[in-house]
GROMACS .gro file of C-alpha atoms in nm:
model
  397
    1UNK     CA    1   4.904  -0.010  -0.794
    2UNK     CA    2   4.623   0.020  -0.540
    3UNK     CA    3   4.405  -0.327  -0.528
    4UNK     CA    4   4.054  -0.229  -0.507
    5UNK     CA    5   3.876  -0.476  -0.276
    6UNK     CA    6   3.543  -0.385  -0.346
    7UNK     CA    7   3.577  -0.419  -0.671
    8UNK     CA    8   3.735  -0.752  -0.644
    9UNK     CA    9   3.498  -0.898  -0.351
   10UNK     CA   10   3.168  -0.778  -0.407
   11UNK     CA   11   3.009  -0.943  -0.073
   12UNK     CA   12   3.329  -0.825   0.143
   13UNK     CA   13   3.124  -0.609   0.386
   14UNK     CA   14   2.838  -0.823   0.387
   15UNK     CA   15   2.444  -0.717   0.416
   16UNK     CA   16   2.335  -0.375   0.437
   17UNK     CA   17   2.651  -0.216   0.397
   18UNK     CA   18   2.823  -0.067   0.119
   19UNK     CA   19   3.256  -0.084   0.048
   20UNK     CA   20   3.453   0.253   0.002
   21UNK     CA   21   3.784   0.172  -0.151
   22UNK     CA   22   4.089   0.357   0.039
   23UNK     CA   23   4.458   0.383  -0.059
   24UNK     CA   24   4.596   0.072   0.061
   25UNK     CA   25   4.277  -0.076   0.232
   26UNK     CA   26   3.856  -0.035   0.222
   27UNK     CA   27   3.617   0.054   0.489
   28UNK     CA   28   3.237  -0.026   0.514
   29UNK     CA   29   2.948   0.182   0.602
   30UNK     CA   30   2.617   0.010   0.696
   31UNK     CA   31   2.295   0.148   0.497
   32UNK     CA   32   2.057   0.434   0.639
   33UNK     CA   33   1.833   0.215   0.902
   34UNK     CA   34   2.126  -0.032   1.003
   35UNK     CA   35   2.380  -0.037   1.227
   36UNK     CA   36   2.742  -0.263   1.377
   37UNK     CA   37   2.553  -0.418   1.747
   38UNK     CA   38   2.952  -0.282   1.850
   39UNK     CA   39   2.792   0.042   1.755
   40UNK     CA   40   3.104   0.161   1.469
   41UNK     CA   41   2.996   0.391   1.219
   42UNK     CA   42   3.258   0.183   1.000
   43UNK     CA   43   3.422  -0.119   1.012
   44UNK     CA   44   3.658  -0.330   0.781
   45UNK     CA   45   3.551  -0.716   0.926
   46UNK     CA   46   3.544  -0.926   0.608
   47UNK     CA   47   3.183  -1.006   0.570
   48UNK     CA   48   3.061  -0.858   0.850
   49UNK     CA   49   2.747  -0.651   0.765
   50UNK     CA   50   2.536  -0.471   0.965
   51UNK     CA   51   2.178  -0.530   1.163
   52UNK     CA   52   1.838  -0.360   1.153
   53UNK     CA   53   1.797  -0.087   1.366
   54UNK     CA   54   1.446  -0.030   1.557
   55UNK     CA   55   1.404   0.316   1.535
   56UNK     CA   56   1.084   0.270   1.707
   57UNK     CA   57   1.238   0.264   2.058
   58UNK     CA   58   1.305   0.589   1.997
   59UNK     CA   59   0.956   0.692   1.991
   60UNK     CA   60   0.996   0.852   1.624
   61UNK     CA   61   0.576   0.932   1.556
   62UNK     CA   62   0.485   1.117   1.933
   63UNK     CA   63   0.313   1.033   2.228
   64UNK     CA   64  -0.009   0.925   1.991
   65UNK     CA   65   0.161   0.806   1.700
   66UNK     CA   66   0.219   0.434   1.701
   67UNK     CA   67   0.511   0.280   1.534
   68UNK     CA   68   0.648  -0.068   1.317
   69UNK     CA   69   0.976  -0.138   1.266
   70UNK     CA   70   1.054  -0.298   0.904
   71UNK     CA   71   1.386  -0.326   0.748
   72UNK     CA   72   1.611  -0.034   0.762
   73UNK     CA   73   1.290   0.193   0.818
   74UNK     CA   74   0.978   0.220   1.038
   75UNK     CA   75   0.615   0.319   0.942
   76UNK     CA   76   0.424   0.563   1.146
   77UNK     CA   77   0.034   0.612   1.218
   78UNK     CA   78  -0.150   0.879   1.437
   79UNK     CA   79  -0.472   0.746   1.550
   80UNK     CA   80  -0.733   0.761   1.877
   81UNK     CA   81  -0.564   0.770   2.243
   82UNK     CA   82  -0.516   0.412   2.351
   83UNK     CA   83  -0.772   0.207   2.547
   84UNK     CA   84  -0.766   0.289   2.904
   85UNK     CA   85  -0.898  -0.122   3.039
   86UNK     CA   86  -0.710  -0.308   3.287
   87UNK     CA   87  -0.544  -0.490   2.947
   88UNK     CA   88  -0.366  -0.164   2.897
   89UNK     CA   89  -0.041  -0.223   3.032
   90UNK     CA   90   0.046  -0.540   2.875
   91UNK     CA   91  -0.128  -0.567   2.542
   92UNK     CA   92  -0.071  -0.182   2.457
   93UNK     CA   93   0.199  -0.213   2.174
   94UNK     CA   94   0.038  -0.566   2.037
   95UNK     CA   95  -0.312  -0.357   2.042
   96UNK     CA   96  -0.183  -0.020   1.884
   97UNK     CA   97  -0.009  -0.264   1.617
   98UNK     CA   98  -0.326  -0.408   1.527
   99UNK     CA   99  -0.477  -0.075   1.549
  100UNK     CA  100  -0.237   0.031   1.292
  101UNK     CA  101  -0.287  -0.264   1.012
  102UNK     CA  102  -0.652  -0.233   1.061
  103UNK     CA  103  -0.692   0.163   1.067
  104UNK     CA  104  -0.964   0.154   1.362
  105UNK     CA  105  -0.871   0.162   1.749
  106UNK     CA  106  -1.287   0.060   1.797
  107UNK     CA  107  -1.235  -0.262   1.576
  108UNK     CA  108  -0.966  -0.383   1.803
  109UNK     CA  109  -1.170  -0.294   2.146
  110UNK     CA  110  -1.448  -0.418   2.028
  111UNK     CA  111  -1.333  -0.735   1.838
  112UNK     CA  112  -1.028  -0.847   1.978
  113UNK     CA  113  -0.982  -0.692   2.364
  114UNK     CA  114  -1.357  -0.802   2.419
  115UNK     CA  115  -1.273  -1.146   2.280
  116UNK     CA  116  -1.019  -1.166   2.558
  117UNK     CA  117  -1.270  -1.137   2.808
  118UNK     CA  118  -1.565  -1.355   2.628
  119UNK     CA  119  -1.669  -1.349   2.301
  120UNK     CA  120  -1.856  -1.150   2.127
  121UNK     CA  121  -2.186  -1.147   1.974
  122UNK     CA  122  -2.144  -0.974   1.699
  123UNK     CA  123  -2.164  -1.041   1.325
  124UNK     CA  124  -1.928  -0.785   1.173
  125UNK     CA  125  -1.663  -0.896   1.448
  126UNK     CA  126  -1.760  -1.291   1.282
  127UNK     CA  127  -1.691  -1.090   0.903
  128UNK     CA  128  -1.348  -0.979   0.970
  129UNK     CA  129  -1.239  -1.235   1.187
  130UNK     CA  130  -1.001  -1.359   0.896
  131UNK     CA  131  -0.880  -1.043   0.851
  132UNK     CA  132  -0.750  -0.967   1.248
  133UNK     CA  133  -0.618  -1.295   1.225
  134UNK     CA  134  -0.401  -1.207   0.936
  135UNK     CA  135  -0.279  -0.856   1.118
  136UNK     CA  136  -0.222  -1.069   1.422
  137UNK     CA  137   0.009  -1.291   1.233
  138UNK     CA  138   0.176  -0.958   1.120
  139UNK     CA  139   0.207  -0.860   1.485
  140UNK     CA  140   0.308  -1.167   1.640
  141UNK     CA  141   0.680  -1.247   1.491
  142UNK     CA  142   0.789  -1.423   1.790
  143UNK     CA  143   0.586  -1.277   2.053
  144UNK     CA  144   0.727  -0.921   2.020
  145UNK     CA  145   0.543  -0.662   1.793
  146UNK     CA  146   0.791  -0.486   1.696
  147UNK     CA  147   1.001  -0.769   1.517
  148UNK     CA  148   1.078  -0.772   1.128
  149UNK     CA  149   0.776  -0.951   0.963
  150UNK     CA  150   0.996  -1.099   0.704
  151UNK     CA  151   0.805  -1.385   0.744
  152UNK     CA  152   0.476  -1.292   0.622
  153UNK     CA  153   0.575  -1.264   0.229
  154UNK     CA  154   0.400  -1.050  -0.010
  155UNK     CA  155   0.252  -1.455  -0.148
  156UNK     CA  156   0.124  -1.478   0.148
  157UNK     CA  157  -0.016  -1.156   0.153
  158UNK     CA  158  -0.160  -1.231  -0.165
  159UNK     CA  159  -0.330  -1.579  -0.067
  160UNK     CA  160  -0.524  -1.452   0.167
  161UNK     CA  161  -0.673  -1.162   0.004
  162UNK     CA  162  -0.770  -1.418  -0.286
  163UNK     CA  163  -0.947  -1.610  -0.014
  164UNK     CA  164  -1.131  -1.337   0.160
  165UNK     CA  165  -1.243  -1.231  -0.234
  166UNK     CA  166  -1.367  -1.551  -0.298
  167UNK     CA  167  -1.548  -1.595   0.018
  168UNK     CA  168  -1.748  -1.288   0.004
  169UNK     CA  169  -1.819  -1.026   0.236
  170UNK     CA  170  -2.056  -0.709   0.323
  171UNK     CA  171  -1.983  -0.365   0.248
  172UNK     CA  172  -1.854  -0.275   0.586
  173UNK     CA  173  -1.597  -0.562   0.653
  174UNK     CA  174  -1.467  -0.542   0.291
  175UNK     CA  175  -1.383  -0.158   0.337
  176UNK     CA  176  -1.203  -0.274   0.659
  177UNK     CA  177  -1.035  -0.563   0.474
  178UNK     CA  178  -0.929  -0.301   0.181
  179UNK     CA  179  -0.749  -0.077   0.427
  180UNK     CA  180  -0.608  -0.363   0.602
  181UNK     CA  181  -0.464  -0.511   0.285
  182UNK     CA  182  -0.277  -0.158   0.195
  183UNK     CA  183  -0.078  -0.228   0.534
  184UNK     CA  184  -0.049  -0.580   0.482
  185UNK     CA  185   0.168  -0.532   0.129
  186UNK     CA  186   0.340  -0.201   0.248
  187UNK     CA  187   0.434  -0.349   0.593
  188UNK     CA  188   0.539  -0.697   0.411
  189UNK     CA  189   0.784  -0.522   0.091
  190UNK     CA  190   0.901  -0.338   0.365
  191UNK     CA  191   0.983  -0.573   0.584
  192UNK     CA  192   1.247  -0.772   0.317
  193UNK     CA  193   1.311  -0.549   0.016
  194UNK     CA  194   1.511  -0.792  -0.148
  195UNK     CA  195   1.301  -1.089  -0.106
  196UNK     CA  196   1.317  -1.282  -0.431
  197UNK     CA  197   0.949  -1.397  -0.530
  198UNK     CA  198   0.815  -1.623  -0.844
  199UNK     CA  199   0.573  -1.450  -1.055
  200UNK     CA  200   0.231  -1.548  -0.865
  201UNK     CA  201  -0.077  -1.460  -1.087
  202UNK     CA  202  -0.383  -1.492  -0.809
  203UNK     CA  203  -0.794  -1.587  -0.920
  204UNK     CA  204  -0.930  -1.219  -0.760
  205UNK     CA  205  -0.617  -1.062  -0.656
  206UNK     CA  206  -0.329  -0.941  -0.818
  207UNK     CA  207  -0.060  -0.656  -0.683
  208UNK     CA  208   0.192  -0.486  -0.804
  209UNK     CA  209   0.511  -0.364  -0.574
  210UNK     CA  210   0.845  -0.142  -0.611
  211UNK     CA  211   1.022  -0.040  -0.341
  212UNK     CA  212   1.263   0.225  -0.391
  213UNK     CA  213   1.590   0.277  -0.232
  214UNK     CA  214   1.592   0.668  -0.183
  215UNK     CA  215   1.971   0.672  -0.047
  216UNK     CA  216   2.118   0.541  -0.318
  217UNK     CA  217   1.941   0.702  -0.591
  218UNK     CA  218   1.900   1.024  -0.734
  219UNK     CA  219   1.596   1.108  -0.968
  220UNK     CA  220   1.510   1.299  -1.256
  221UNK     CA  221   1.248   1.567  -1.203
  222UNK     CA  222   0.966   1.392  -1.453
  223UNK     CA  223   1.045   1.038  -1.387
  224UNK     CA  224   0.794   0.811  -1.385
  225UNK     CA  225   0.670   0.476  -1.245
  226UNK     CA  226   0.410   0.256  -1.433
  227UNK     CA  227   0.290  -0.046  -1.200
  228UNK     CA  228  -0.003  -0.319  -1.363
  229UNK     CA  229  -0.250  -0.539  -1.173
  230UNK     CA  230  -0.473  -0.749  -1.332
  231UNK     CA  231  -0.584  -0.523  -1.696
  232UNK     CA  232  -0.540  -0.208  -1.437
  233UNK     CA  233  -0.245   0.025  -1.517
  234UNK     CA  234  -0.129   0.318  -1.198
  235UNK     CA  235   0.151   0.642  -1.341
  236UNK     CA  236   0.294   0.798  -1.089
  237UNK     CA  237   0.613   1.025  -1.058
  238UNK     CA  238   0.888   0.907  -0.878
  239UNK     CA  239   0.901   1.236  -0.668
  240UNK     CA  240   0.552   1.132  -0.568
  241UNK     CA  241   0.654   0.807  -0.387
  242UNK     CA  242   0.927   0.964  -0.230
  243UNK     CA  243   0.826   1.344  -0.161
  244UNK     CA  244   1.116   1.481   0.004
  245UNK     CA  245   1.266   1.157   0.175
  246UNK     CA  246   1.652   1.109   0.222
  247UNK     CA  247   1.716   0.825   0.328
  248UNK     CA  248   1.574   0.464   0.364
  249UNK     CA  249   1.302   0.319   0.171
  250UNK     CA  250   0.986   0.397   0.028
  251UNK     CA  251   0.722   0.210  -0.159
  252UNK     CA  252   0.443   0.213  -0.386
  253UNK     CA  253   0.200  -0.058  -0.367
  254UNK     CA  254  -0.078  -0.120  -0.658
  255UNK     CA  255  -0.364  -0.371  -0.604
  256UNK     CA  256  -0.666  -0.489  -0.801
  257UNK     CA  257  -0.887  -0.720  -0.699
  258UNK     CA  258  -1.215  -0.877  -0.846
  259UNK     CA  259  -1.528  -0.987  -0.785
  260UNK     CA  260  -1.546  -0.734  -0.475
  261UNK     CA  261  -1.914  -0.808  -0.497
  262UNK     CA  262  -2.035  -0.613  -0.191
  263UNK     CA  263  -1.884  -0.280  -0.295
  264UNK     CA  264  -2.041  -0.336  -0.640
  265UNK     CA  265  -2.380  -0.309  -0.447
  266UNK     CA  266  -2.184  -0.002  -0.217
  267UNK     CA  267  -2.390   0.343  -0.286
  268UNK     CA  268  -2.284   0.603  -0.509
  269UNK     CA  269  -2.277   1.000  -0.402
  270UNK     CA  270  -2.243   1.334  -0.617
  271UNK     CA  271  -2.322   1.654  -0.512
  272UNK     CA  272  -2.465   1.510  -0.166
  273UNK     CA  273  -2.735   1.275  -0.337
  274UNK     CA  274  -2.724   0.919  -0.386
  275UNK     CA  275  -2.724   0.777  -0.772
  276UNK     CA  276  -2.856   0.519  -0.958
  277UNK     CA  277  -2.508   0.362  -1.114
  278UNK     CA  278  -2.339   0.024  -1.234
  279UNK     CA  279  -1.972  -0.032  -1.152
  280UNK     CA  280  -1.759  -0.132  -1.471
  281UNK     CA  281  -1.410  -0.189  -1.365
  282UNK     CA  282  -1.225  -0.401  -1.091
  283UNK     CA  283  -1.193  -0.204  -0.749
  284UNK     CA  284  -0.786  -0.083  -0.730
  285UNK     CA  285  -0.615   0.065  -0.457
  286UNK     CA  286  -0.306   0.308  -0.429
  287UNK     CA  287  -0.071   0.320  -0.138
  288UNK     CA  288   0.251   0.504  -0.075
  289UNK     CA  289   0.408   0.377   0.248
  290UNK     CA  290   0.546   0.582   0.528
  291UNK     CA  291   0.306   0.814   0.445
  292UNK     CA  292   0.139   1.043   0.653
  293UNK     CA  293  -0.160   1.141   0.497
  294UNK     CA  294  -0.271   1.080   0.155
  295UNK     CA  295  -0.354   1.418  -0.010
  296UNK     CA  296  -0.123   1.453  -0.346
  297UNK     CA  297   0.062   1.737  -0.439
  298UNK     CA  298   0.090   1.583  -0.777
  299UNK     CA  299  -0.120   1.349  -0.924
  300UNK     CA  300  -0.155   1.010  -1.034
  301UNK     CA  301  -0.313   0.846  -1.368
  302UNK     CA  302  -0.517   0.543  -1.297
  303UNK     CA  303  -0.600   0.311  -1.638
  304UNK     CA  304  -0.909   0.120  -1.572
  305UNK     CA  305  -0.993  -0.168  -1.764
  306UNK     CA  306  -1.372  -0.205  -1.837
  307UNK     CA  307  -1.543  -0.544  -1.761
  308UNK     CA  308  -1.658  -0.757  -2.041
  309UNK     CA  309  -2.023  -0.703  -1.994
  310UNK     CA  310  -1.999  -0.323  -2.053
  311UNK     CA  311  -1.661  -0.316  -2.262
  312UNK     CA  312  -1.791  -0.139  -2.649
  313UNK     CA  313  -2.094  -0.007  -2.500
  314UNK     CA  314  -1.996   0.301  -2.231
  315UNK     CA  315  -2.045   0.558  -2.544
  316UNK     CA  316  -2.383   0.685  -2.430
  317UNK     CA  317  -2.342   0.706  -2.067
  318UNK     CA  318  -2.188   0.904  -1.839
  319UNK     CA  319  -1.854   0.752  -1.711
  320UNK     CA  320  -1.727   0.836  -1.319
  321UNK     CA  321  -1.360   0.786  -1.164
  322UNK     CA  322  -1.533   0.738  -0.825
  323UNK     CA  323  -1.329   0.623  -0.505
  324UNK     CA  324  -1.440   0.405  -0.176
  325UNK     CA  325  -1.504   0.694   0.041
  326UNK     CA  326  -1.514   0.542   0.406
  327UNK     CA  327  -1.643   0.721   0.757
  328UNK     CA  328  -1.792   0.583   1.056
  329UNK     CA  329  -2.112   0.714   0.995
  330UNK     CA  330  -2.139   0.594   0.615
  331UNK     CA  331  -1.912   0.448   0.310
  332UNK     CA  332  -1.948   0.495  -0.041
  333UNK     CA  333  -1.836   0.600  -0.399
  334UNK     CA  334  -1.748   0.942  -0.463
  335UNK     CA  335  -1.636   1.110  -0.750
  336UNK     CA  336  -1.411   1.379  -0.562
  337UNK     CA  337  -1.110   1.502  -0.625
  338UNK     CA  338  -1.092   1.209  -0.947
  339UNK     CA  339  -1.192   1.296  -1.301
  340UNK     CA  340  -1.171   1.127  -1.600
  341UNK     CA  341  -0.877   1.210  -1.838
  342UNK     CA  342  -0.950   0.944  -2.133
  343UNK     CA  343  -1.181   0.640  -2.259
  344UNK     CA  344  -1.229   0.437  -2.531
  345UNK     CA  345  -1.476   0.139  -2.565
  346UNK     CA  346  -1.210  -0.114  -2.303
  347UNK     CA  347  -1.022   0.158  -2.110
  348UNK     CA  348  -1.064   0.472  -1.903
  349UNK     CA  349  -0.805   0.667  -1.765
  350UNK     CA  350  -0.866   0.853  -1.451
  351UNK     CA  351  -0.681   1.127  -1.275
  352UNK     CA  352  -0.646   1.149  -0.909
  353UNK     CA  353  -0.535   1.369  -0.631
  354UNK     CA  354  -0.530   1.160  -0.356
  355UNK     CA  355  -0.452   0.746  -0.208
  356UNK     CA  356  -0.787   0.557  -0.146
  357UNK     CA  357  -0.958   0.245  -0.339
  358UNK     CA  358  -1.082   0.349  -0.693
  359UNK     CA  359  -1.339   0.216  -0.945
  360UNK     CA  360  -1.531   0.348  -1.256
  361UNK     CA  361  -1.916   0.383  -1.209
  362UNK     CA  362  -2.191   0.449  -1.492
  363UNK     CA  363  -2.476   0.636  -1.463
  364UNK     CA  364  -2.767   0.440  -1.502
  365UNK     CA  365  -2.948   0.695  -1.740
  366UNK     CA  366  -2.791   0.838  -2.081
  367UNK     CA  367  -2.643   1.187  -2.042
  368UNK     CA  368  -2.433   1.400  -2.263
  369UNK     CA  369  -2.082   1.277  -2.205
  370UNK     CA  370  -1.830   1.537  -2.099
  371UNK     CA  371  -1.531   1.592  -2.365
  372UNK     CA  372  -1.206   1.400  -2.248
  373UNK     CA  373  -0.964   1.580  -2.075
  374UNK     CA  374  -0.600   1.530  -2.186
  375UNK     CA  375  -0.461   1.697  -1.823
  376UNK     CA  376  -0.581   1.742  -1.486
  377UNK     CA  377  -0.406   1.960  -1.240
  378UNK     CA  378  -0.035   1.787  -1.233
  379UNK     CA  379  -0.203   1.439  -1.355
  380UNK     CA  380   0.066   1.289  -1.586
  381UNK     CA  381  -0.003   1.346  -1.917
  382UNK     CA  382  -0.034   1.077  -2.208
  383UNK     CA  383  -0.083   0.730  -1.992
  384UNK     CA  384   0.116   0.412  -2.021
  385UNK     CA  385   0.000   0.235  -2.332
  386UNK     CA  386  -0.240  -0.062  -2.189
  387UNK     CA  387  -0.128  -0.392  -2.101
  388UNK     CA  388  -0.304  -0.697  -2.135
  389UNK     CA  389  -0.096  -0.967  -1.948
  390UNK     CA  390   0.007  -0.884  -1.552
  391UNK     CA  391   0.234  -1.105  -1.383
  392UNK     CA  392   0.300  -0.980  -1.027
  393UNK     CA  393   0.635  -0.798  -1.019
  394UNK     CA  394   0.869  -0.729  -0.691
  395UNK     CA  395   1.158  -0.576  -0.799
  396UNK     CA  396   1.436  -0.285  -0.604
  397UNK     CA  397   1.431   0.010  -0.815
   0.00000   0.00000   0.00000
């Protein structure tokens, strides 16, 4: 009879490396984005596992694509050349990292590479100063960009978007903090899928996390994710998160945070003039990592829970799924490419085409209601039922 030593010693080939049972003996293979430092494509040392490999020194995203490495996979971003100062040659990968978590090259040369030199004057660079800090800490794992951020946890992810909520902030360095905090999680679950967290339930803040091992699993063609943040509820299709991805990991990220005061001031545009409006929900946001743009070939549902003040009294007024539509020129809410599917007197379900920060406006005078619309263009039909307790979840699917 054969003994089966994978079956008998489940940790035999140690991390990030899966047993294959032979006649007489086993042999190990090491997960898609790890490899043996001897460089074997198998092995048989008892325990031995395997290390991460840093596919960015490969170059993987182009001459103008700028790369992080995170556990058995890497995240790509195409953004502006590089700066061309004297700084160049030795802060270049630290800079195009930040540039990365923050989504702006001019942020960095204006708020950090400046600093280097002497400080700014300048009050926006004073707003987000928390929030470079925080990407710097993402950056600098033991002076090297490029090392695993395993270290900065989703928690702490999670603390310090609490604090920058509760501190307040203008319109312009919360839309920089809400892009920032989409790399932050994605860059962090990343970084150590099978990090182990306690439930953490946060004042203005909560998020919601799977990361999905796409080599090991195979999925159905309608299967379905439902993630919950706060009262906020985000469907999504499985084939969604993972479009047509072999190997590796992907992940879906769903945040909702309140008491974004600022953006509840932000304008509101339809049809190219601003509108008199009230926001009614917490602001959410939607991220797929290791995505390259954010256009959806099918859908998502977004369940939005109303806020107290306006929950029971939306049925004379004319509801909008609006998202945080950011440019350099201007940022606002816009209703495009969202519609809403469903509402009741606590909860309206939007459908979406694209990734961005959401919210439900009001108009601010009584028009005649459109009828609800039970499917949008690939949205998933019938929603989640609603939840009323989150607890923030971090789980390998």
């Amino acid at each position: 009879m054969n003994y089966d030593e994978c079956h008998t010693v489940k940790t035999i080939c140690g991390p990030h490396a899966s047993c294959h049972n032979t006649a007489g003996g086993f042999f190990c293979l090491c997960h898609t984005g790890f490899a043996q430092l001897s460089g074997k494509t198998n092995f048989t040392g008892y325990g031995a596992g395997c290390q991460d490999v840093d596919e960015c020194l490969q170059q993987p995203c182009g001459p103008h694509g700028v790369c992080i490495n995170a556990e058995g996979t890497f995240l790509c971003s195409h953004m502006t050349p590089p700066m061309t100062s004297h700084l160049q040659t030795t802060l270049s990968p630290f800079v195009h990292c930040l540039s990365n978590l923050l989504k702006d090259q001019s942020i960095i040369d204006n708020c950090f590479t400046k600093r280097l030199q002497q400080p700014p004057a300048d009050q926006f660079c004073s707003l987000i100063n928390s929030t470079l800090a925080f990407a710097r800490r993402m950056c600098e794992q033991k002076g090297e960009y490029r090392q695993k951020s395993a270290s900065v946890t989703l928690k702490d992810v999670t603390s310090f978007g609490n604090k920058f909520v509760a501190d307040g902030s203008g319109v312009e360095s919360a839309t920089v903090f809400l892009g920032a905090m989409e790399n932050f999680a994605t860059l962090a679950a990343l970084a150590s899928p099978t990090q182990e967290l306690k439930a953490i339930s946060s004042a203005h803040l909560d998020l919601d996390v799977r990361v999905i091992d796409v080599t090991n699993r195979r999925f159905l063609a309608h299967e379905r994710l439902t993630l919950r943040a706060k009262n906020d509820t985000l469907d999504i299709y499985m084939k969604t998160v993972t479009e047509e991805q072999q190997t590796g990991a992907s992940v879906v990220v769903f945040l909702s945070y309140t008491d974004l005061r600022s953006l509840q001031r932000g304008e509101f545009v339809t049809e190219g003039q601003p509108q008199s409006h009230l926001l009614t929900s917490s602001v959410v946001s939607v991220v797929i990592g290791n995505r390259r743009h954010r256009q959806l070939r099918d859908g998502v549902n977004i369940t939005l829970s109303h806020t107290s003040q306006t929950q029971g009294s939306l049925s004379d007024w004319r509801i909008f799924c609006v998202y945080w539509n950011h440019s350099p020129s201007s940022s606002h809410w816009s209703p495009e490419g969202c519609e809403v599917i469903q509402s009741n007197g606590t909860h309206t379900t939007c459908g979406c085409q694209h990734l961005s920060s959401f919210a439900l406006l009001i108009a601010t005078s009584k028009v005649t209601p459109p009828a609800n619309r039970l499917q949008h263009h690939g949205i998933l039909p019938n929603p989640a039922p609603i939840q009323n307790v989150l607890q923030l979840r971090y789980r390998m699917v």
